[in-house]
Amino acid sequence: MPTYTAPVKDMQFILHDVLNVAQSDIPGYDELDRDTTQAILDEAAKLSENVLAPLNKVGDEQGCKLENGVVTTPEGFKDAYDQMCEGGWIGLDCDPEYGGQGMPYLVNSAVGEMFVSANMAFNMYQGLSHGAISAIQTHGSPEQKAKYLPNMIEGKWSGTMNLTEPHCGTDLGLIRTKAEPQDDGSYKITGSKIWISAGEHDLTDNIIHLVLAKAPGGGEGTKGISLFIVPKFMVNEDGSLGDRNAVSCGGLEHKMGIHGNATCVMNYDGATGYLIGEMHKGMRAMFTMMNEARLGVGLQGYAQGAVAYQNALGFARERLQGREVKGVQNPDGPADPIIVHPDVRRNLLMQKSFTEGARAFTFWGAKMIDEAHRKSDADADAMISLLTPVIKGFLTDKGFETTVLAQQTLGGSGFTKEWGLEQFVRDARITMIYEGTNGIQSLDLVGRKLAMNGGKTIMAFFDMVKNYIKENEGNEALKANFLDPLKKASKDLQAAGMYFMQNGMKNPHNALSGSYDFMHLFGHVCLGLMWSKMAQASYAALKNGTSDPEFYQTKIETGRFYMARQLPATALHLSRIETGADTVMTLEAANF
Ligand SMILES: Cc1cc2nc3c(=O)[nH]c(=O)nc-3n(C[C@H](O)[C@H](O)[C@H](O)COP(=O)(O)OP(=O)(O)OC[C@H]3O[C@@H](n4cnc5c(N)ncnc54)[C@H](O)[C@@H]3O)c2cc1C
């Protein structure tokens, strides 16, 4: 059975050595000294390692069951969920006015990585709630906030996000679910939603569904869509639960992974719903949930890679096969551990350098969210908006790839159920699909985000990297192995952006055929930047006589691997982009 050890030390390194959180002027960050974050991360680690991780396989094997409209989660899930609630984890970064702990989003992300690595399917129940809480917090009326948020933040009620219908996923303008206005100001919601994560389950007393539907007078396409709160049980004026609403689970999906999470068909048969946010502006409100969810899914991707890597590493240290070609390493054994072999080391370093870089990238993005929300910083808001499709698309593609690499480290054992690596592969796969497929993320990046603010935000990104390199060029230790490769990669990114500017307008296919490569090129540059910053912090720690030189030296060596062996992928992506649409678009559909 796989094991999980929370990477608390690595998280502390990013928070304090790289991001210097305690010195930040973001409101609330002054409380994030090393001891405080250590205490929070240690508690989350205990829960992840001792409670959630042991349930990961149970959830996979038992899955969820639907009987007479009631969904039962796997054994142990309810107890674990209650422990999450008791620990206040569900409302960790939520508004204290409604019972949350008011911690920064960054802390929530660090804790979230542990919960996801330990048990992704389980964590989705509270992950979906979190998105619904944010939408109500941002777009709800004072009455709606008072009515729903305290119980959701406490975890007594959960939340869902209902977009997808049988005939539409990406193209939400096609949705058919209807909202009919009633005399009392409520709406009757009628329609069918599919693949609704955590749509029905036995973990909470009530489920607050957020549902996209079309009310009369909104017009065609996404413009006519509004967002509605549809509780499973009606909530009385005094806050007690009333009658069952006309919403039910019509079926559970049988799927490749995340078996412990109930993926439901949800039928709304004239269910009572309440408008949230402005009429016919539901997509705006939904984007509050979707943007948050996309960052959460990016985190899911690398978090699965991280736990898979840990288990691959354990195996590589134990498994005895063959001898090191330059000299026997384990003379008392029949063979050497496979970690001595260059190809196994290459494989492990691909996993390690990606997951640690991805962690830094995600935490950096989370800090930007705090900057945007807590300081009302419009530039930070724009930058995280630009980076969101990169975090979602690149980190989930590479996270999945990492689980496959980890599986490969185990040879045949990676393919068997016993070792559990195959579950990480299956669970990670969905992250590339939901919350908008990765192809759609790349279209969002190239089609919308590059042009955002008249191109100012992407230029600000280029300037940030350029200035960082310039400011640190005097750092000899950093220059050759980190700054020079970063400069080269960043030039590739700029050249790709320039190609789109010059060729995308005259033929949009030129941009759309290169968007996926651009997303990966961008992701590599971000990880290259992160590795430079991590190496810089490590060199500084070594210079200051750290008591743990091995940790920092290991960081530098892992970073060198990324810069030398992963980052050059930017040249390939650029070269593909610059070939334009021709080879992609020439073939007639009939000849595929
Ligand atoms: C396990 C699971 C859980 C889910 N949870 C939820 C949930 O909680 N709530 C919810 O509302 N939904 C949920 N979904 C739905 C999920 O978000 C959608 O499956 C996803 O957004 C893709 O939509 P689709 O499956 O309809 O694919 P389609 O939209 O049919 O797309 C099919 C393919 O075509 C591509 N494509 C489509 N349009 C374009 C275009 N214009 N340009 C280029 N390529 C295009 C896509 O990238 C994709 O590869 C879940 C799905 C699964 C499987």
XYZ file of C-alpha atoms and ligand atoms in Angstrom:
645
model
C 0.000 0.000 0.000
C 1.378 3.452 -0.830
C 2.393 5.814 1.943
C 2.323 9.569 2.287
C 4.640 11.909 4.173
C 3.648 15.564 4.045
C 6.468 17.757 2.637
C 6.353 20.239 5.531
C 10.040 21.147 5.310
C 9.797 21.903 1.605
C 6.685 24.003 2.159
C 8.392 25.970 4.916
C 11.327 26.584 2.566
C 9.039 28.067 -0.085
C 6.998 30.117 2.379
C 9.936 31.588 4.270
C 13.154 31.312 2.250
C 11.655 31.990 -1.179
C 8.459 34.010 -0.668
C 9.506 35.658 2.630
C 5.894 35.687 3.727
C 6.421 37.086 7.202
C 8.064 40.215 5.740
C 5.269 40.795 3.232
C 2.962 43.805 3.601
C -0.090 41.745 2.632
C -2.600 42.116 5.497
C -2.549 38.984 7.659
C 0.884 37.839 6.498
C 2.585 39.390 9.531
C 1.137 36.495 11.541
C 2.800 33.924 9.294
C 6.068 33.521 11.144
C 7.934 30.224 10.862
C 6.583 28.808 14.126
C 2.981 29.577 13.229
C 3.128 28.034 9.767
C 5.074 25.060 11.174
C 2.311 24.448 13.725
C -0.466 24.662 11.109
C 1.360 22.468 8.603
C 2.239 19.894 11.275
C -1.424 19.570 12.265
C -2.531 19.253 8.650
C 0.234 16.697 8.065
C -1.055 14.523 10.937
C -4.565 14.515 9.538
C -3.317 13.827 6.010
C -0.903 11.055 6.915
C -2.914 9.283 9.618
C -6.536 9.767 8.589
C -6.888 10.686 4.913
C -4.091 8.684 3.257
C -5.161 5.315 4.719
C -8.649 5.921 3.260
C -7.398 6.578 -0.264
C -7.340 2.946 -1.315
C -10.560 2.188 0.581
C -12.298 4.932 -1.360
C -10.929 3.636 -4.644
C -12.012 0.059 -3.995
C -15.433 0.691 -2.450
C -16.505 3.755 -4.425
C -19.854 5.423 -3.729
C -23.209 3.652 -3.805
C -26.644 4.925 -4.795
C -29.722 3.264 -3.318
C -33.202 4.800 -3.381
C -31.785 8.222 -4.123
C -29.340 8.049 -1.202
C -25.588 8.107 -1.913
C -23.309 6.381 0.574
C -19.633 7.326 0.632
C -16.900 4.738 1.345
C -16.323 3.444 4.883
C -14.462 5.905 7.052
C -15.203 8.968 4.915
C -17.867 10.343 7.266
C -15.628 9.996 10.288
C -12.710 11.646 8.451
C -15.008 14.430 7.267
C -16.151 15.074 10.849
C -12.516 15.357 11.896
C -11.942 17.917 9.126
C -14.873 19.942 10.457
C -13.771 19.680 14.081
C -10.305 20.924 13.130
C -11.828 23.957 11.385
C -10.040 23.026 8.153
C -13.009 23.635 5.884
C -13.194 27.330 6.734
C -9.444 27.840 7.126
C -9.267 30.875 4.829
C -12.941 31.862 5.059
C -14.372 35.085 6.444
C -14.302 35.160 10.294
C -17.602 37.059 10.214
C -19.229 33.783 9.152
C -17.140 31.466 11.307
C -14.040 31.074 9.144
C -10.486 31.297 10.439
C -9.481 34.140 8.129
C -6.118 32.619 7.204
C -4.503 33.649 3.897
C -5.351 31.664 0.769
C -1.666 30.726 0.589
C -1.916 28.752 3.833
C -5.048 27.077 2.542
C -3.143 26.058 -0.592
C -0.296 24.478 1.369
C -2.731 22.552 3.543
C -4.805 21.717 0.457
C -1.822 20.114 -1.257
C -1.417 17.719 1.663
C -5.101 16.802 1.716
C -5.112 16.221 -2.054
C -1.921 14.146 -2.064
C -3.318 12.056 0.764
C -6.761 11.533 -0.713
C -7.884 13.513 -3.736
C -11.369 12.004 -4.047
C -12.145 12.721 -0.399
C -10.839 16.261 -0.513
C -13.115 17.110 -3.421
C -16.158 17.153 -1.106
C -14.804 20.160 0.745
C -13.075 21.548 -2.368
C -16.417 21.986 -4.133
C -17.888 23.543 -0.990
C -15.072 26.042 -0.928
C -15.884 27.209 -4.458
C -19.565 27.586 -3.571
C -18.669 29.476 -0.384
C -16.536 31.908 -2.408
C -19.321 32.493 -4.921
C -21.875 33.207 -2.175
C -19.366 35.367 -0.306
C -18.627 37.444 -3.437
C -22.005 37.592 -5.143
C -24.601 36.726 -2.482
C -26.892 39.220 -0.762
C -26.332 39.879 2.978
C -29.346 37.621 3.704
C -27.967 34.802 1.550
C -24.580 35.059 3.211
C -26.129 34.939 6.677
C -28.379 32.042 5.718
C -25.850 29.739 4.065
C -22.271 30.643 4.881
C -21.971 29.775 8.599
C -23.129 26.172 8.136
C -21.099 25.728 4.949
C -17.953 27.136 6.527
C -18.421 24.897 9.554
C -18.820 21.956 7.187
C -22.347 21.024 8.335
C -23.531 21.779 4.794
C -21.571 21.291 1.601
C -21.769 22.950 -1.822
C -21.654 21.993 -5.488
C -21.198 23.597 -8.858
C -23.715 22.642 -11.583
C -22.746 23.672 -15.093
C -22.528 20.617 -17.303
C -25.523 19.111 -19.121
C -25.632 16.025 -21.347
C -25.287 18.034 -24.548
C -22.887 20.717 -23.291
C -19.729 20.981 -21.278
C -17.350 23.426 -22.926
C -20.044 25.393 -24.731
C -22.197 26.499 -21.818
C -24.209 28.853 -23.992
C -26.172 25.747 -25.005
C -27.553 24.934 -21.569
C -31.270 24.121 -21.353
C -31.964 24.130 -17.617
C -34.766 26.654 -17.095
C -35.555 29.063 -14.277
C -39.176 30.253 -14.076
C -39.860 33.285 -11.895
C -42.388 32.803 -9.050
C -44.555 35.387 -7.302
C -42.536 35.166 -4.086
C -39.299 36.118 -5.853
C -37.972 32.567 -6.037
C -37.582 30.477 -9.231
C -38.603 26.997 -10.285
C -35.532 25.251 -11.665
C -36.069 22.453 -14.169
C -33.426 20.489 -16.043
C -30.780 17.838 -15.792
C -27.121 18.310 -14.931
C -24.507 15.602 -15.328
C -21.124 14.780 -13.771
C -21.778 16.901 -10.702
C -19.001 16.245 -8.210
C -20.265 15.699 -4.658
C -23.800 16.226 -5.961
C -25.283 13.836 -3.392
C -23.641 12.122 -0.404
C -24.019 11.277 3.272
C -21.341 13.545 4.752
C -23.444 16.631 5.499
C -26.986 17.551 6.624
C -27.647 19.717 3.596
C -26.155 20.370 0.161
C -26.267 23.846 -1.366
C -26.251 23.494 -5.143
C -25.186 26.420 -7.278
C -26.917 25.932 -10.603
C -26.573 27.671 -13.952
C -29.949 28.109 -15.653
C -31.691 30.310 -18.174
C -34.403 32.687 -17.001
C -36.757 34.371 -19.494
C -35.552 37.447 -21.360
C -31.831 36.766 -21.286
C -31.264 36.094 -24.944
C -29.131 33.468 -26.612
C -25.832 31.968 -25.530
C -23.969 32.558 -22.288
C -25.454 36.060 -21.961
C -28.796 34.618 -20.938
C -27.436 32.509 -18.112
C -28.058 33.196 -14.437
C -26.834 31.496 -11.263
C -29.189 30.065 -8.636
C -28.858 28.700 -5.135
C -30.835 25.454 -4.886
C -30.674 23.824 -1.442
C -31.275 20.079 -1.111
C -33.375 20.809 1.984
C -35.194 24.101 2.212
C -33.886 26.343 4.974
C -36.495 27.860 7.322
C -36.390 31.448 8.556
C -34.917 30.312 11.880
C -32.144 28.416 10.061
C -33.592 24.964 10.696
C -34.020 22.531 7.822
C -37.413 22.311 6.154
C -38.864 20.188 3.361
C -36.842 18.301 0.812
C -36.482 20.358 -2.377
C -37.321 18.839 -5.786
C -33.710 17.969 -6.605
C -32.476 14.401 -6.682
C -29.574 12.258 -7.747
C -30.593 10.239 -10.807
C -27.434 8.179 -11.119
C -23.766 7.804 -10.273
C -21.063 7.810 -12.920
C -18.800 4.756 -13.223
C -15.424 6.241 -13.949
C -11.704 5.694 -14.353
C -10.622 7.264 -11.060
C -11.605 9.342 -8.004
C -14.030 6.553 -7.107
C -14.460 7.890 -3.583
C -16.062 11.043 -4.922
C -19.694 10.842 -6.009
C -20.055 12.101 -9.608
C -23.799 12.541 -9.989
C -26.577 13.086 -12.467
C -28.676 15.774 -10.773
C -32.324 16.171 -11.729
C -34.078 19.441 -10.987
C -37.828 18.937 -11.238
C -39.241 22.384 -10.558
C -36.886 22.778 -7.595
C -37.020 26.038 -5.669
C -34.023 28.230 -6.427
C -32.895 31.723 -5.535
C -31.049 34.073 -7.849
C -27.519 34.861 -6.734
C -25.786 37.900 -8.208
C -27.279 39.759 -11.134
C -29.907 38.330 -13.452
C -28.420 37.132 -16.772
C -24.899 37.673 -15.458
C -24.506 34.183 -14.056
C -21.305 33.461 -15.932
C -19.568 36.220 -14.009
C -20.584 34.699 -10.703
C -19.733 31.225 -11.948
C -16.264 32.411 -12.911
C -15.573 33.221 -9.264
C -15.979 29.522 -8.611
C -14.304 28.392 -11.807
C -11.169 30.506 -11.399
C -10.715 29.265 -7.888
C -11.492 25.733 -8.981
C -8.954 25.925 -11.831
C -6.183 26.837 -9.412
C -7.380 24.032 -7.156
C -7.269 21.577 -10.048
C -3.730 22.671 -10.988
C -2.823 21.908 -7.392
C -4.516 18.510 -7.644
C -2.380 17.692 -10.677
C 1.005 18.257 -9.105
C -0.136 16.963 -5.692
C -0.863 13.573 -7.268
C 2.551 13.729 -8.930
C 4.140 14.528 -5.559
C 2.722 11.538 -3.708
C 3.456 9.243 -6.657
C 7.072 10.449 -6.640
C 7.437 9.740 -2.925
C 6.375 6.167 -3.455
C 8.548 5.729 -6.547
C 11.526 6.990 -4.561
C 10.876 4.539 -1.728
C 10.736 1.707 -4.234
C 13.904 2.818 -6.061
C 15.862 2.742 -2.815
C 14.729 -0.791 -1.944
C 14.466 -2.656 -5.231
C 17.669 -4.549 -6.043
C 18.370 -5.049 -9.749
C 21.616 -4.972 -11.704
C 24.871 -3.312 -10.754
C 26.084 0.253 -11.072
C 28.242 0.164 -14.209
C 31.063 2.148 -12.597
C 31.338 -0.012 -9.492
C 29.252 -2.157 -7.162
C 27.369 -0.111 -4.549
C 25.823 -2.834 -2.445
C 28.480 -5.544 -2.185
C 26.609 -7.478 0.520
C 23.473 -7.788 -1.590
C 22.710 -9.755 -4.742
C 22.371 -6.512 -6.710
C 22.389 -2.726 -6.261
C 19.259 -0.668 -5.535
C 17.885 0.646 -8.813
C 18.412 4.262 -7.716
C 22.079 3.859 -8.739
C 21.203 3.566 -12.438
C 21.427 6.770 -14.504
C 18.140 6.151 -16.275
C 16.246 5.588 -13.011
C 17.826 8.727 -11.567
C 16.786 10.688 -14.672
C 13.258 9.484 -14.223
C 13.181 10.321 -10.496
C 14.682 13.758 -11.089
C 12.031 14.560 -13.707
C 9.430 13.809 -11.031
C 11.222 15.619 -8.221
C 12.172 18.745 -10.170
C 8.658 19.115 -11.536
C 6.763 18.644 -8.268
C 8.987 20.959 -6.243
C 8.912 23.606 -8.983
C 5.143 23.249 -9.302
C 4.715 23.657 -5.546
C 6.656 26.931 -5.641
C 4.655 28.125 -8.670
C 1.343 27.331 -6.978
C 2.329 29.023 -3.721
C 3.531 32.077 -5.656
C 0.161 32.191 -7.437
C -1.657 31.819 -4.107
C 0.314 34.758 -2.718
C -0.819 36.799 -5.723
C -4.429 35.938 -4.894
C -3.915 37.212 -1.359
C -2.344 40.359 -2.777
C -5.304 40.826 -5.102
C -7.934 40.243 -2.406
C -6.350 41.546 0.763
C -4.605 44.573 -0.755
C -7.084 45.141 -3.603
C -4.077 45.053 -5.913
C -5.369 45.203 -9.490
C -1.983 44.255 -10.999
C -1.768 41.103 -8.900
C -5.353 40.296 -9.862
C -4.503 40.645 -13.560
C -1.314 38.599 -13.229
C -3.017 35.664 -11.511
C -5.758 35.835 -14.096
C -3.103 35.498 -16.822
C -1.395 32.630 -15.005
C -4.539 30.667 -14.048
C -4.796 28.683 -17.318
C -1.052 27.966 -17.119
C -1.360 26.679 -13.561
C -4.371 24.566 -14.488
C -3.181 23.251 -17.853
C 0.565 22.852 -17.414
C 0.548 21.546 -13.854
C -2.119 18.944 -14.554
C -0.512 17.703 -17.785
C 2.853 17.436 -16.099
C 1.328 16.169 -12.850
C -0.305 13.310 -14.711
C 2.930 12.659 -16.621
C 4.711 12.531 -13.267
C 2.367 9.834 -11.961
C 3.120 7.800 -15.097
C 6.867 8.307 -14.641
C 6.526 7.210 -11.021
C 4.599 4.141 -12.152
C 7.447 3.429 -14.578
C 9.985 3.546 -11.742
C 8.231 0.541 -10.238
C 8.358 -1.526 -13.408
C 5.677 -4.245 -13.344
C 4.820 -3.427 -9.738
C 3.646 -0.031 -10.945
C 0.989 -1.718 -13.054
C -0.376 -3.882 -10.235
C -3.061 -2.751 -7.797
C -1.025 -3.791 -4.768
C 1.430 -0.899 -4.968
C -1.193 1.746 -5.587
C 0.711 3.727 -8.216
C -1.920 2.929 -10.812
C -4.520 4.662 -8.633
C -2.507 7.889 -8.684
C -2.374 7.665 -12.481
C -6.125 7.067 -12.743
C -7.009 9.774 -10.212
C -4.684 12.370 -11.758
C -6.123 11.877 -15.243
C -9.353 13.788 -14.589
C -7.456 16.954 -13.687
C -6.605 17.453 -17.377
C -10.295 17.280 -18.270
C -12.571 18.957 -15.743
C -12.867 22.674 -15.008
C -12.411 23.155 -18.747
C -10.150 20.745 -20.628
C -6.514 21.707 -20.959
C -7.089 22.481 -24.620
C -9.666 25.041 -23.525
C -7.236 26.455 -20.947
C -4.745 27.082 -23.745
C -7.424 28.846 -25.811
C -8.289 31.007 -22.808
C -4.602 31.855 -22.420
C -3.928 32.754 -26.034
C -7.381 33.969 -27.054
C -8.251 36.087 -24.021
C -5.482 36.445 -21.492
C -2.685 37.592 -23.800
C -4.795 40.462 -25.068
C -6.104 41.308 -21.586
C -5.587 44.975 -20.599
C -4.345 45.713 -24.096
C -1.455 43.256 -23.656
C -0.165 45.093 -20.563
C -0.300 42.085 -18.270
C 1.761 39.789 -20.477
C 4.252 42.636 -20.960
C 4.388 43.026 -17.169
C 5.220 39.316 -16.925
C 8.040 39.653 -19.464
C 9.367 42.708 -17.632
C 9.231 40.943 -14.298
C 11.393 38.077 -15.605
C 13.742 40.454 -17.419
C 14.194 42.657 -14.359
C 14.722 39.671 -12.102
C 17.512 38.403 -14.374
C 19.079 41.852 -14.641
C 19.010 42.459 -10.897
C 20.732 39.176 -10.170
C 23.181 38.919 -13.039
C 26.031 39.789 -10.686
C 25.335 36.599 -8.759
C 27.997 34.367 -10.299
C 26.725 31.188 -8.687
C 23.297 31.747 -10.205
C 24.218 33.069 -13.624
C 25.380 30.161 -15.772
C 23.103 27.444 -14.427
C 19.958 29.424 -13.744
C 19.776 32.944 -15.139
C 21.180 32.223 -18.595
C 18.814 29.308 -19.304
C 15.923 31.359 -17.914
C 16.824 34.224 -20.233
C 16.869 31.894 -23.227
C 13.510 30.315 -22.295
C 11.940 33.681 -21.671
C 13.092 34.862 -25.105
C 11.383 31.806 -26.613
C 8.178 32.821 -24.837
C 8.405 36.380 -26.117
C 9.120 35.145 -29.642
C 6.011 32.943 -29.468
C 3.938 35.901 -28.263
C 5.332 37.980 -31.116
C 4.497 35.226 -33.606
C 0.860 35.270 -32.427
C 0.711 39.049 -32.684
C 2.047 39.054 -36.222
C 0.278 35.966 -37.540
C -2.732 35.340 -35.302
C -4.731 38.333 -36.467
C -4.514 37.541 -40.154
C -5.284 33.876 -39.538
C -6.651 32.920 -36.100
C -5.820 29.265 -36.799
C -2.149 30.232 -36.493
C -2.767 31.174 -32.867
C -5.177 28.356 -32.047
C -2.900 25.627 -33.474
C -0.068 26.851 -31.284
C -1.968 27.621 -28.116
C -1.258 24.276 -26.416
C 2.474 24.596 -27.029
C 2.326 28.156 -25.769
C 0.709 27.039 -22.515
C 3.526 24.542 -21.957
C 6.203 27.015 -23.008
C 4.765 29.478 -20.487
C 4.628 26.824 -17.770
C 8.274 25.946 -18.278
C 9.308 29.594 -18.018
C 7.355 29.918 -14.755
C 9.022 26.825 -13.323
C 12.403 28.074 -14.570
C 11.775 31.329 -12.700
C 10.758 29.403 -9.597
C 13.888 27.239 -9.727
C 16.087 30.311 -10.110
C 14.466 31.843 -7.054
C 14.761 28.617 -5.080
C 18.428 28.282 -6.051
C 19.026 31.909 -5.123
C 17.489 31.367 -1.677
C 19.544 28.195 -1.272
C 22.834 29.859 -2.188
C 22.013 32.596 0.334
C 21.280 30.051 3.060
C 24.556 28.251 2.357
C 26.436 31.539 2.442
C 24.833 32.399 5.770
C 26.073 29.143 7.276
C 22.828 27.212 7.475
C 22.757 24.247 9.833
C 21.206 22.140 7.067
C 23.535 22.506 4.048
C 22.426 19.205 2.530
C 18.847 20.417 2.091
C 19.914 23.581 0.271
C 22.569 21.855 -1.819
C 19.945 19.306 -2.876
C 17.674 22.157 -3.942
C 20.398 23.651 -6.122
C 21.210 20.305 -7.740
C 17.547 19.540 -8.402
C 17.142 22.995 -9.918
C 20.185 22.485 -12.132
C 18.545 19.355 -13.482
C 15.352 21.261 -14.306
C 17.167 24.118 -16.015
C 19.415 21.823 -18.058
C 17.048 19.006 -18.918
C 13.454 20.263 -18.749
C 13.575 23.942 -19.567
C 15.078 23.485 -23.075
C 11.661 22.121 -24.066
C 10.761 25.767 -24.704
C 12.734 25.679 -27.978
C 10.689 22.734 -29.252
C 7.419 24.426 -28.296
C 8.469 27.631 -30.045
C 9.483 25.763 -33.164
C 6.079 24.029 -33.294
C 4.264 27.331 -32.795
C 6.225 28.981 -35.595
C 5.192 26.338 -38.109
C 1.716 27.903 -37.939
C -1.604 26.343 -38.817
C -0.722 24.821 -42.152
C 0.139 21.253 -41.130
C -2.739 21.175 -38.639
C -5.471 22.504 -40.915
C -4.666 21.107 -44.359
C -6.107 17.618 -43.984
C -9.807 17.344 -44.904
C -11.910 16.107 -41.950
C -12.892 13.075 -44.055
C -9.248 12.063 -44.448
C -8.355 11.822 -40.771
C -15.344 13.139 -12.935
C -15.920 14.406 -13.446
C -16.326 15.384 -12.552
C -16.908 16.563 -13.035
N -17.385 17.490 -12.127
C -18.141 18.525 -12.595
C -18.856 19.374 -11.675
O -18.752 19.249 -10.457
N -19.658 20.337 -12.193
C -19.812 20.516 -13.536
O -20.558 21.388 -13.934
N -19.130 19.733 -14.433
C -18.315 18.743 -13.991
N -17.660 17.928 -14.881
C -17.743 18.224 -16.307
C -16.428 18.745 -16.887
O -16.145 20.030 -16.414
C -16.511 18.651 -18.420
O -16.448 17.277 -18.744
C -15.414 19.410 -19.129
O -15.542 20.796 -18.919
C -15.409 19.135 -20.646
O -16.687 19.194 -21.195
P -17.251 17.967 -22.086
O -16.921 16.714 -21.356
O -18.647 18.224 -22.391
O -16.372 17.988 -23.385
P -16.746 18.727 -24.756
O -17.111 20.129 -24.472
O -17.698 17.896 -25.502
O -15.346 18.698 -25.494
C -14.830 17.532 -26.125
C -13.430 17.826 -26.647
O -13.480 18.887 -27.597
C -12.632 19.949 -27.235
N -13.299 21.214 -27.572
C -14.574 21.577 -27.325
N -14.823 22.808 -27.794
C -13.686 23.259 -28.352
C -13.280 24.471 -29.000
N -14.123 25.506 -29.149
N -12.009 24.560 -29.445
C -11.137 23.547 -29.268
N -11.457 22.391 -28.672
C -12.714 22.243 -28.206
C -12.393 19.794 -25.745
O -11.128 20.307 -25.361
C -12.479 18.282 -25.562
O -11.218 17.691 -25.759
C -17.038 16.771 -14.428
C -16.596 15.797 -15.331
C -16.061 14.625 -14.852
C -15.648 13.580 -15.843
